[in-house]
């Protein structure tokens, strides 16, 4: 007897490294095991993907020098169908995307900018309504010569858009006009120089956020004020034991907060681990509990399933997606299994 389905996973992968493009997999309800249903390589390097609210539409960036974004309709059988032509982003190396106020936004690492595209009623993408360039640099030679936008996402209130920039050691806040697609700058929070912020995740209380850094094994705890549209850095926590691997040998990628707000998990490339951090009741202090092996090599992404019971690590260089059962008392992930899949980059659930 086949195991009951527990939803679907959508996995972006690097076609230039042998990936199959966008992969759709069934998720077994009892074990969390993945079974591939379909794959589509309609656009090159579809690294990061996102879904609309009912998971009927999927959007992907094409992470190339002449970046594009593409829309797909998700069939009941798990197949993907292209929805219109991919739209140019007028920017290089888009590395992340999100939906906000009827628009698709992309964070363009190569260009250090954010592109905004309108989404039509049927889900199709329109031509870009604007490209918003970041400015600035950082002290790390070869990595921070200019801006490198690495993530863009709406805040929990839906009133603001935040973009995380590795090159300028900062997080920018903007207001998106739903009618025009204009992204107006509002505030900027500069973090510790040379850290290279990569991704941000909000606490379920909507009043705190955690920024993970690529150039230093640390995480910044922040307070978020949705009324003022401001992010305040409160302090840092290490992602690895102080006596462990040198910072240059580990590059954190993704950060996830558990649904109860008790734990934060971070994927570490090079160290090939998942850091487990415990949050105190105030959500303003994070402390490293332990690290566990990620199940492969170079975990590019980390995702929590909709039930909040399992973590999935996309291990790019070993070619697998590994899943872990999370101990609800300790937050420590225990490996459950893995699916061989070339060059996975991103996992989302729908």
CSV table of C-alpha atoms in Angstrom, one decimal:
chain,number,residue,atom,x,y,z
A,1,UNK,CA,0.0,0.0,0.0
A,2,UNK,CA,1.4,3.4,-1.0
A,3,UNK,CA,1.9,6.0,1.8
A,4,UNK,CA,-0.6,8.8,2.2
A,5,UNK,CA,0.5,12.1,0.5
A,6,UNK,CA,1.6,15.0,2.7
A,7,UNK,CA,1.6,17.7,0.0
A,8,UNK,CA,4.1,18.6,-2.6
A,9,UNK,CA,7.6,19.9,-2.7
A,10,UNK,CA,8.9,22.2,-5.5
A,11,UNK,CA,12.7,22.2,-6.0
A,12,UNK,CA,14.8,24.6,-8.1
A,13,UNK,CA,18.1,23.3,-9.4
A,14,UNK,CA,21.1,24.5,-11.4
A,15,UNK,CA,20.8,23.1,-15.0
A,16,UNK,CA,24.4,24.1,-15.7
A,17,UNK,CA,25.5,21.7,-13.0
A,18,UNK,CA,23.3,18.8,-14.3
A,19,UNK,CA,20.1,19.7,-12.5
A,20,UNK,CA,16.7,18.9,-13.9
A,21,UNK,CA,15.3,22.4,-13.7
A,22,UNK,CA,12.2,22.7,-11.5
A,23,UNK,CA,11.4,19.4,-9.9
A,24,UNK,CA,8.0,18.6,-8.4
A,25,UNK,CA,7.9,15.8,-5.7
A,26,UNK,CA,5.2,14.2,-3.6
A,27,UNK,CA,5.8,14.3,0.2
A,28,UNK,CA,4.8,11.2,2.2
A,29,UNK,CA,2.7,12.3,5.2
A,30,UNK,CA,4.1,9.7,7.6
A,31,UNK,CA,7.8,9.8,6.8
A,32,UNK,CA,8.4,13.0,4.8
A,33,UNK,CA,10.0,11.0,2.0
A,34,UNK,CA,10.1,12.6,-1.4
A,35,UNK,CA,9.0,11.0,-4.7
A,36,UNK,CA,9.6,12.8,-7.9
A,37,UNK,CA,6.5,13.4,-10.0
A,38,UNK,CA,7.9,15.7,-12.8
A,39,UNK,CA,10.6,18.0,-13.9
A,40,UNK,CA,10.8,20.9,-16.3
A,41,UNK,CA,13.9,22.7,-17.7
A,42,UNK,CA,12.0,25.4,-19.6
A,43,UNK,CA,14.4,28.1,-18.3
A,44,UNK,CA,18.1,27.8,-17.5
A,45,UNK,CA,19.3,27.9,-13.9
A,46,UNK,CA,15.9,28.1,-12.2
A,47,UNK,CA,17.5,28.3,-8.8
A,48,UNK,CA,14.9,30.0,-6.5
A,49,UNK,CA,11.2,29.4,-6.8
A,50,UNK,CA,8.1,30.6,-5.0
A,51,UNK,CA,4.4,29.8,-5.0
A,52,UNK,CA,1.2,31.8,-4.8
A,53,UNK,CA,-1.2,31.4,-1.9
A,54,UNK,CA,-3.1,28.3,-3.2
A,55,UNK,CA,0.0,26.7,-4.9
A,56,UNK,CA,-1.6,26.9,-8.3
A,57,UNK,CA,1.1,29.1,-9.7
A,58,UNK,CA,4.9,28.9,-9.4
A,59,UNK,CA,7.4,31.6,-10.2
A,60,UNK,CA,11.1,31.1,-10.8
A,61,UNK,CA,14.2,33.2,-11.4
A,62,UNK,CA,16.6,32.2,-14.1
A,63,UNK,CA,19.9,32.9,-12.4
A,64,UNK,CA,21.9,34.0,-15.4
A,65,UNK,CA,23.9,37.1,-16.5
A,66,UNK,CA,20.8,38.3,-18.3
A,67,UNK,CA,18.3,37.3,-15.6
A,68,UNK,CA,14.7,36.5,-16.3
A,69,UNK,CA,11.6,35.5,-14.2
A,70,UNK,CA,9.2,32.9,-15.4
A,71,UNK,CA,5.6,31.8,-14.4
A,72,UNK,CA,4.1,28.3,-14.5
A,73,UNK,CA,0.7,26.8,-13.8
A,74,UNK,CA,0.8,23.9,-11.4
A,75,UNK,CA,-1.4,21.0,-12.6
A,76,UNK,CA,-3.4,18.7,-10.3
A,77,UNK,CA,-1.1,15.9,-11.4
A,78,UNK,CA,2.0,17.8,-10.4
A,79,UNK,CA,3.1,18.9,-13.8
A,80,UNK,CA,4.1,22.4,-14.7
A,81,UNK,CA,3.0,24.4,-17.7
A,82,UNK,CA,4.7,27.6,-18.9
A,83,UNK,CA,2.5,30.7,-18.4
A,84,UNK,CA,3.5,33.3,-20.9
A,85,UNK,CA,7.1,34.2,-21.9
A,86,UNK,CA,9.9,34.6,-19.3
A,87,UNK,CA,10.3,38.3,-18.5
A,88,UNK,CA,13.6,40.1,-18.5
A,89,UNK,CA,14.7,41.6,-15.2
A,90,UNK,CA,17.2,44.1,-16.7
A,91,UNK,CA,19.6,42.8,-14.1
A,92,UNK,CA,22.2,40.0,-13.6
A,93,UNK,CA,22.1,36.9,-11.5
A,94,UNK,CA,18.7,37.0,-9.7
A,95,UNK,CA,19.2,35.0,-6.5
A,96,UNK,CA,15.8,35.2,-4.8
A,97,UNK,CA,12.1,36.2,-5.4
A,98,UNK,CA,8.9,36.8,-3.6
A,99,UNK,CA,5.3,37.9,-4.1
A,100,UNK,CA,3.9,41.1,-2.6
A,101,UNK,CA,1.0,43.4,-3.3
A,102,UNK,CA,0.2,41.9,-6.7
A,103,UNK,CA,3.8,42.0,-7.9
A,104,UNK,CA,6.8,39.6,-8.2
A,105,UNK,CA,10.0,41.0,-6.8
A,106,UNK,CA,13.5,39.6,-7.5
A,107,UNK,CA,16.8,40.2,-5.6
A,108,UNK,CA,19.5,40.5,-8.3
A,109,UNK,CA,22.9,39.5,-6.8
A,110,UNK,CA,25.0,40.4,-9.8
A,111,UNK,CA,23.5,43.9,-10.3
A,112,UNK,CA,22.8,44.7,-6.7
A,113,UNK,CA,19.2,45.6,-7.4
A,114,UNK,CA,15.6,44.7,-6.9
A,115,UNK,CA,13.3,44.3,-9.9
A,116,UNK,CA,9.5,44.6,-9.7
A,117,UNK,CA,7.1,42.9,-12.2
A,118,UNK,CA,3.3,43.1,-12.1
A,119,UNK,CA,1.3,39.9,-11.9
A,120,UNK,CA,-1.8,39.7,-14.0
A,121,UNK,CA,-5.1,38.2,-12.8
A,122,UNK,CA,-4.3,35.0,-14.6
A,123,UNK,CA,-0.9,34.8,-13.0
A,124,UNK,CA,1.1,35.9,-16.0
A,125,UNK,CA,4.0,38.3,-15.5
A,126,UNK,CA,4.1,41.7,-17.1
A,127,UNK,CA,7.1,43.8,-18.1
A,128,UNK,CA,9.2,45.1,-15.2
A,129,UNK,CA,7.7,48.3,-13.7
A,130,UNK,CA,11.0,49.2,-12.1
A,131,UNK,CA,14.5,48.2,-11.3
A,132,UNK,CA,15.8,49.7,-8.0
A,133,UNK,CA,19.6,49.8,-7.6
A,134,UNK,CA,21.3,49.5,-4.2
A,135,UNK,CA,24.3,51.6,-3.5
A,136,UNK,CA,27.4,51.0,-1.3
A,137,UNK,CA,30.1,48.5,-0.6
A,138,UNK,CA,31.8,46.6,2.2
A,139,UNK,CA,35.3,45.9,3.5
A,140,UNK,CA,35.8,42.3,2.2
A,141,UNK,CA,37.8,42.3,-1.0
A,142,UNK,CA,36.4,40.3,-3.9
A,143,UNK,CA,32.9,40.0,-2.3
A,144,UNK,CA,31.9,43.5,-1.3
A,145,UNK,CA,33.1,45.7,-4.0
A,146,UNK,CA,29.6,46.9,-4.6
A,147,UNK,CA,26.0,46.0,-3.7
A,148,UNK,CA,24.8,42.3,-4.0
A,149,UNK,CA,21.1,42.0,-3.2
A,150,UNK,CA,20.6,38.4,-2.0
A,151,UNK,CA,17.0,38.3,-0.8
A,152,UNK,CA,13.8,40.3,-1.1
A,153,UNK,CA,10.6,39.6,0.9
A,154,UNK,CA,7.5,41.3,2.4
A,155,UNK,CA,7.2,41.8,6.1
A,156,UNK,CA,4.5,39.9,8.0
A,157,UNK,CA,2.2,43.0,8.0
A,158,UNK,CA,2.3,43.2,4.2
A,159,UNK,CA,3.1,46.9,4.5
A,160,UNK,CA,6.8,46.8,3.7
A,161,UNK,CA,9.4,45.1,1.5
A,162,UNK,CA,12.8,44.2,2.9
A,163,UNK,CA,15.9,43.5,0.8
A,164,UNK,CA,19.1,41.9,2.3
A,165,UNK,CA,22.3,43.0,0.7
A,166,UNK,CA,25.5,41.0,1.1
A,167,UNK,CA,27.7,43.7,-0.5
A,168,UNK,CA,26.7,46.6,1.6
A,169,UNK,CA,26.2,44.8,5.0
A,170,UNK,CA,22.7,46.2,5.2
A,171,UNK,CA,19.0,45.5,5.1
A,172,UNK,CA,16.8,48.0,3.2
A,173,UNK,CA,13.2,48.7,3.8
A,174,UNK,CA,10.9,50.0,1.0
A,175,UNK,CA,7.2,50.6,0.5
A,176,UNK,CA,5.6,49.0,-2.6
A,177,UNK,CA,2.8,50.8,-4.4
A,178,UNK,CA,0.3,48.1,-5.4
A,179,UNK,CA,-1.2,50.4,-8.1
A,180,UNK,CA,2.0,51.5,-9.9
A,181,UNK,CA,4.6,48.9,-8.8
A,182,UNK,CA,6.9,51.7,-7.6
A,183,UNK,CA,9.2,50.6,-4.7
A,184,UNK,CA,10.0,53.7,-2.7
A,185,UNK,CA,13.0,53.6,-0.3
A,186,UNK,CA,12.1,54.1,3.4
A,187,UNK,CA,15.0,53.1,5.7
A,188,UNK,CA,18.2,51.1,5.8
A,189,UNK,CA,19.8,49.2,8.7
A,190,UNK,CA,23.6,48.8,8.5
A,191,UNK,CA,24.9,45.7,10.3
A,192,UNK,CA,28.4,44.8,11.4
A,193,UNK,CA,30.8,45.5,8.6
A,194,UNK,CA,32.2,42.5,6.7
A,195,UNK,CA,29.5,40.1,7.8
A,196,UNK,CA,27.9,39.8,4.4
A,197,UNK,CA,24.2,39.4,5.3
A,198,UNK,CA,22.5,36.9,3.0
A,199,UNK,CA,19.0,35.9,4.2
A,200,UNK,CA,16.4,37.0,6.8
A,201,UNK,CA,13.6,35.2,8.5
A,202,UNK,CA,10.8,36.6,10.8
A,203,UNK,CA,9.8,35.3,14.2
A,204,UNK,CA,6.1,34.2,14.3
A,205,UNK,CA,5.4,37.2,16.6
A,206,UNK,CA,6.0,39.5,13.6
A,207,UNK,CA,8.2,41.7,15.8
A,208,UNK,CA,11.6,40.1,15.5
A,209,UNK,CA,13.8,38.9,12.7
A,210,UNK,CA,17.0,37.0,12.3
A,211,UNK,CA,19.6,37.8,9.6
A,212,UNK,CA,22.2,35.1,8.7
A,213,UNK,CA,25.6,36.1,7.3
A,214,UNK,CA,27.6,34.5,4.5
A,215,UNK,CA,31.0,35.9,5.2
A,216,UNK,CA,31.1,35.3,9.0
A,217,UNK,CA,29.5,32.4,11.0
A,218,UNK,CA,27.0,34.5,12.8
A,219,UNK,CA,23.4,35.6,13.0
A,220,UNK,CA,22.1,39.0,13.9
A,221,UNK,CA,19.0,39.2,16.1
A,222,UNK,CA,16.8,42.2,15.2
A,223,UNK,CA,13.6,44.0,16.4
A,224,UNK,CA,11.1,44.8,13.7
A,225,UNK,CA,8.7,47.8,14.0
A,226,UNK,CA,6.0,47.4,11.4
A,227,UNK,CA,4.4,50.8,12.3
A,228,UNK,CA,7.6,52.7,11.7
A,229,UNK,CA,9.1,50.4,9.0
A,230,UNK,CA,12.4,50.0,10.8
A,231,UNK,CA,14.7,47.2,11.7
A,232,UNK,CA,16.9,47.5,14.8
A,233,UNK,CA,19.9,45.2,15.3
A,234,UNK,CA,20.1,43.9,18.9
A,235,UNK,CA,23.0,41.5,19.0
A,236,UNK,CA,24.8,38.6,17.4
A,237,UNK,CA,25.0,34.8,18.0
A,238,UNK,CA,27.6,32.4,16.6
A,239,UNK,CA,26.5,29.6,14.3
A,240,UNK,CA,29.5,27.4,15.0
A,241,UNK,CA,31.4,26.6,18.3
A,242,UNK,CA,34.0,29.2,19.0
A,243,UNK,CA,36.7,26.7,18.9
A,244,UNK,CA,35.5,25.2,15.6
A,245,UNK,CA,36.1,25.8,11.9
A,246,UNK,CA,37.5,29.2,10.8
A,247,UNK,CA,35.0,31.6,9.4
A,248,UNK,CA,36.5,31.5,5.9
A,249,UNK,CA,35.8,27.8,5.6
A,250,UNK,CA,32.0,28.0,6.3
A,251,UNK,CA,29.4,30.1,4.5
A,252,UNK,CA,25.9,30.1,5.9
A,253,UNK,CA,23.1,30.0,3.4
A,254,UNK,CA,19.5,29.8,4.8
A,255,UNK,CA,17.8,30.6,8.0
A,256,UNK,CA,14.5,29.1,9.3
A,257,UNK,CA,12.5,29.9,12.4
A,258,UNK,CA,10.2,27.3,13.9
A,259,UNK,CA,6.5,27.9,14.1
A,260,UNK,CA,6.4,28.2,17.9
A,261,UNK,CA,9.2,30.6,17.9
A,262,UNK,CA,11.5,28.5,20.1
A,263,UNK,CA,14.3,27.6,17.7
A,264,UNK,CA,16.2,29.0,14.7
A,265,UNK,CA,18.0,26.7,12.2
A,266,UNK,CA,20.7,27.8,9.8
A,267,UNK,CA,22.4,25.8,7.0
A,268,UNK,CA,26.2,26.1,6.8
A,269,UNK,CA,28.0,25.4,3.5
A,270,UNK,CA,31.6,24.1,3.8
A,271,UNK,CA,31.0,23.1,7.4
A,272,UNK,CA,28.1,21.1,5.9
A,273,UNK,CA,25.9,21.3,9.0
A,274,UNK,CA,22.7,22.7,10.4
A,275,UNK,CA,23.1,25.0,13.4
A,276,UNK,CA,20.4,24.8,16.1
A,277,UNK,CA,19.9,27.9,18.1
A,278,UNK,CA,17.5,28.3,21.0
A,279,UNK,CA,15.5,31.5,21.5
A,280,UNK,CA,14.6,32.9,24.9
A,281,UNK,CA,10.9,34.0,25.6
A,282,UNK,CA,11.7,37.5,24.6
A,283,UNK,CA,12.8,36.3,21.1
A,284,UNK,CA,15.7,38.8,21.5
A,285,UNK,CA,18.4,36.4,22.5
A,286,UNK,CA,19.7,33.4,20.5
A,287,UNK,CA,22.1,30.8,21.7
A,288,UNK,CA,23.8,28.0,19.8
A,289,UNK,CA,22.7,24.6,21.1
A,290,UNK,CA,24.5,22.3,18.7
A,291,UNK,CA,25.3,21.6,15.0
A,292,UNK,CA,24.3,18.4,13.1
A,293,UNK,CA,25.5,17.1,9.7
A,294,UNK,CA,23.4,18.3,6.8
A,295,UNK,CA,23.4,14.8,5.2
A,296,UNK,CA,25.4,15.9,2.2
A,297,UNK,CA,27.7,18.6,0.9
A,298,UNK,CA,27.1,22.4,0.5
A,299,UNK,CA,23.5,22.9,1.8
A,300,UNK,CA,22.2,25.7,-0.3
A,301,UNK,CA,18.8,25.9,1.2
A,302,UNK,CA,16.9,24.8,4.3
A,303,UNK,CA,13.1,24.6,4.5
A,304,UNK,CA,10.5,23.7,7.1
A,305,UNK,CA,7.5,21.6,6.0
A,306,UNK,CA,4.0,23.1,6.4
A,307,UNK,CA,3.4,21.0,9.6
A,308,UNK,CA,6.6,22.3,11.2
A,309,UNK,CA,7.8,18.8,11.9
A,310,UNK,CA,10.6,18.3,9.4
A,311,UNK,CA,13.5,20.2,7.9
A,312,UNK,CA,14.7,19.7,4.3
A,313,UNK,CA,18.3,20.5,3.2
A,314,UNK,CA,19.0,21.1,-0.5
A,315,UNK,CA,22.6,19.8,-0.7
A,316,UNK,CA,23.8,21.3,-4.0
A,317,UNK,CA,27.3,19.7,-4.5
A,318,UNK,CA,26.4,16.2,-3.2
A,319,UNK,CA,23.2,16.2,-5.3
A,320,UNK,CA,20.5,15.3,-2.8
A,321,UNK,CA,17.6,16.7,-0.7
A,322,UNK,CA,17.8,15.3,2.8
A,323,UNK,CA,15.0,15.5,5.3
A,324,UNK,CA,15.1,15.5,9.1
A,325,UNK,CA,12.6,14.9,11.9
A,326,UNK,CA,12.8,17.8,14.4
A,327,UNK,CA,12.6,17.0,18.1
A,328,UNK,CA,10.0,19.4,19.4
A,329,UNK,CA,11.6,19.7,22.8
A,330,UNK,CA,15.2,20.3,21.8
A,331,UNK,CA,14.9,21.5,18.2
A,332,UNK,CA,17.6,19.0,17.1
A,333,UNK,CA,17.0,17.5,13.7
A,334,UNK,CA,17.4,13.8,13.2
A,335,UNK,CA,18.0,12.5,9.7
A,336,UNK,CA,15.1,10.6,8.1
A,337,UNK,CA,16.2,10.0,4.6
A,338,UNK,CA,17.3,11.6,1.3
A,339,UNK,CA,16.4,11.9,-2.4
A,340,UNK,CA,19.2,11.9,-5.0
A,341,UNK,CA,18.7,15.0,-7.1
A,342,UNK,CA,21.4,16.9,-9.0
A,343,UNK,CA,22.3,20.4,-7.9
A,344,UNK,CA,19.3,21.3,-5.8
A,345,UNK,CA,19.2,25.0,-4.7
A,346,UNK,CA,15.8,25.7,-3.2
A,347,UNK,CA,12.8,23.8,-1.7
A,348,UNK,CA,9.3,25.2,-1.1
A,349,UNK,CA,6.1,23.4,-0.2
A,350,UNK,CA,2.6,23.7,-1.5
